[in-house]
């Protein structure tokens, strides 16, 4: 996908992975992280979402080639009404605070880091695996396959 010159890509695990979560709230977290990544990435940049399974749940990361996060701001950007650097962009500084609150409520963790290439940043969050595997209704699968 290419919006305003920014390439948006997805790297997903090949195996099925499950998390114990409220779908709508996790979509809200992803929407916030993608909005921020796109907001701070210039034309010809790249935003990548990656999803992988881990022994105790899943790990989702949104990485960009944008302006990055200033040193010393990696933790405070998750505080209420805080933004990295000067307020050059619109926003109240609540998006990452809300994302952190949602991830924390799910028993996961969220953090930010500079990209190793020195360009942009990555915000990563984890969600726990379900206590028991999800039940798959074979009747529904049969109807879908028919």
Short mmCIF file of C-alpha atoms in Angstrom, two decimals:
data_model
loop_
_atom_site.label_atom_id
_atom_site.label_comp_id
_atom_site.label_asym_id
_atom_site.label_seq_id
_atom_site.Cartn_x
_atom_site.Cartn_y
_atom_site.Cartn_z
CA UNK A 1 0.00 0.00 0.00
CA UNK A 2 1.33 3.46 -0.84
CA UNK A 3 -0.30 6.55 0.73
CA UNK A 4 1.18 10.00 0.18
CA UNK A 5 4.44 8.39 -0.87
CA UNK A 6 4.76 6.26 2.27
CA UNK A 7 4.91 2.50 1.73
CA UNK A 8 2.84 0.53 4.24
CA UNK A 9 3.70 -3.16 4.54
CA UNK A 10 2.84 -6.14 6.71
CA UNK A 11 5.04 -8.96 7.97
CA UNK A 12 2.86 -11.68 9.48
CA UNK A 13 3.65 -15.02 11.03
CA UNK A 14 2.91 -17.96 8.76
CA UNK A 15 1.35 -20.02 11.56
CA UNK A 16 -1.93 -19.27 13.31
CA UNK A 17 -1.42 -17.26 16.46
CA UNK A 18 -3.94 -16.32 19.10
CA UNK A 19 -4.12 -13.70 21.80
CA UNK A 20 -6.47 -13.13 24.69
CA UNK A 21 -7.79 -9.65 23.86
CA UNK A 22 -10.67 -7.32 23.14
CA UNK A 23 -10.54 -7.06 19.35
CA UNK A 24 -11.93 -3.51 19.14
CA UNK A 25 -9.51 -2.11 21.72
CA UNK A 26 -6.49 -3.73 20.05
CA UNK A 27 -7.61 -2.29 16.71
CA UNK A 28 -7.70 1.08 18.51
CA UNK A 29 -4.09 0.55 19.65
CA UNK A 30 -2.97 -0.40 16.12
CA UNK A 31 -4.82 2.55 14.59
CA UNK A 32 -3.06 4.92 16.98
CA UNK A 33 0.38 3.45 16.30
CA UNK A 34 -0.17 3.53 12.54
CA UNK A 35 -1.47 7.10 12.65
CA UNK A 36 1.62 8.22 14.58
CA UNK A 37 3.99 6.33 12.28
CA UNK A 38 2.39 7.83 9.17
CA UNK A 39 2.27 11.31 10.71
CA UNK A 40 6.02 11.35 11.37
CA UNK A 41 7.20 9.59 8.21
CA UNK A 42 8.03 11.72 5.19
CA UNK A 43 7.16 10.89 1.60
CA UNK A 44 9.22 7.96 0.24
CA UNK A 45 9.37 6.54 3.78
CA UNK A 46 8.20 3.16 5.01
CA UNK A 47 5.87 1.92 7.78
CA UNK A 48 5.89 -1.79 8.59
CA UNK A 49 3.58 -3.76 10.87
CA UNK A 50 4.93 -7.10 12.03
CA UNK A 51 3.13 -9.81 13.97
CA UNK A 52 4.81 -12.87 15.42
CA UNK A 53 3.94 -15.57 17.88
CA UNK A 54 5.88 -16.05 21.08
CA UNK A 55 5.77 -18.79 23.70
CA UNK A 56 3.56 -16.73 25.99
CA UNK A 57 1.52 -14.74 23.46
CA UNK A 58 2.02 -12.49 20.47
CA UNK A 59 4.24 -9.54 19.66
CA UNK A 60 3.09 -6.74 17.35
CA UNK A 61 5.42 -3.98 16.19
CA UNK A 62 4.89 -0.83 14.13
CA UNK A 63 8.15 0.43 12.67
CA UNK A 64 8.73 3.54 10.58
CA UNK A 65 11.50 5.45 8.85
CA UNK A 66 10.28 8.78 10.23
CA UNK A 67 11.85 11.38 12.45
CA UNK A 68 12.38 9.00 15.36
CA UNK A 69 11.90 9.70 19.04
CA UNK A 70 14.32 12.04 20.84
CA UNK A 71 16.66 10.50 23.40
CA UNK A 72 15.11 10.43 26.85
CA UNK A 73 11.56 10.44 25.46
CA UNK A 74 11.06 6.69 24.96
CA UNK A 75 9.20 6.26 28.26
CA UNK A 76 7.53 9.65 28.73
CA UNK A 77 5.69 9.47 25.39
CA UNK A 78 3.34 6.98 27.08
CA UNK A 79 2.39 9.51 29.77
CA UNK A 80 -0.81 11.52 29.55
CA UNK A 81 -0.52 14.80 27.58
CA UNK A 82 3.11 14.09 26.62
CA UNK A 83 4.57 14.27 23.15
CA UNK A 84 8.08 13.70 21.89
CA UNK A 85 9.91 16.93 21.16
CA UNK A 86 8.23 20.25 20.43
CA UNK A 87 4.56 20.25 19.45
CA UNK A 88 5.10 20.54 15.73
CA UNK A 89 2.18 18.26 14.90
CA UNK A 90 -1.45 18.17 15.94
CA UNK A 91 -2.61 16.04 18.84
CA UNK A 92 -3.15 16.22 22.57
CA UNK A 93 -0.58 13.67 23.63
CA UNK A 94 -3.21 11.12 24.66
CA UNK A 95 -2.90 8.47 21.92
CA UNK A 96 0.07 6.56 23.30
CA UNK A 97 -1.21 6.98 26.85
CA UNK A 98 -4.51 5.36 25.82
CA UNK A 99 -2.66 2.64 23.87
CA UNK A 100 -0.54 1.86 26.93
CA UNK A 101 -3.62 1.76 29.16
CA UNK A 102 -5.32 -0.71 26.81
CA UNK A 103 -2.26 -2.95 26.49
CA UNK A 104 -1.69 -2.86 30.28
CA UNK A 105 -5.35 -3.80 30.87
CA UNK A 106 -4.78 -6.85 28.68
CA UNK A 107 -1.74 -7.93 30.71
CA UNK A 108 0.66 -7.01 27.93
CA UNK A 109 3.54 -4.56 27.66
CA UNK A 110 4.29 -1.70 25.26
CA UNK A 111 7.55 0.14 24.59
CA UNK A 112 9.32 2.32 22.03
CA UNK A 113 12.83 2.10 20.63
CA UNK A 114 14.93 3.74 17.94
CA UNK A 115 15.47 1.63 14.85
CA UNK A 116 18.92 0.07 14.61
CA UNK A 117 19.48 1.73 11.23
CA UNK A 118 19.28 5.10 13.01
CA UNK A 119 16.21 6.14 11.07
CA UNK A 120 12.75 6.17 12.61
CA UNK A 121 11.39 4.26 15.56
CA UNK A 122 9.50 1.13 16.48
CA UNK A 123 6.67 0.81 18.98
CA UNK A 124 6.13 -2.78 20.08
CA UNK A 125 3.48 -4.37 22.24
CA UNK A 126 2.78 -7.86 23.49
CA UNK A 127 -0.45 -9.62 24.36
CA UNK A 128 -0.77 -12.82 26.39
CA UNK A 129 -1.77 -16.13 24.88
CA UNK A 130 -5.28 -17.35 25.69
CA UNK A 131 -5.58 -19.47 28.83
CA UNK A 132 -6.94 -22.26 26.63
CA UNK A 133 -6.93 -22.69 22.86
CA UNK A 134 -9.93 -21.13 21.12
CA UNK A 135 -12.77 -23.48 20.26
CA UNK A 136 -13.30 -23.75 16.55
CA UNK A 137 -16.84 -24.55 15.50
CA UNK A 138 -16.49 -27.29 12.86
CA UNK A 139 -20.05 -26.64 11.60
CA UNK A 140 -19.13 -23.05 10.71
CA UNK A 141 -15.94 -24.21 8.98
CA UNK A 142 -17.92 -26.80 7.00
CA UNK A 143 -20.37 -24.12 5.81
CA UNK A 144 -17.52 -21.81 4.81
CA UNK A 145 -15.82 -24.56 2.82
CA UNK A 146 -19.06 -25.66 1.12
#
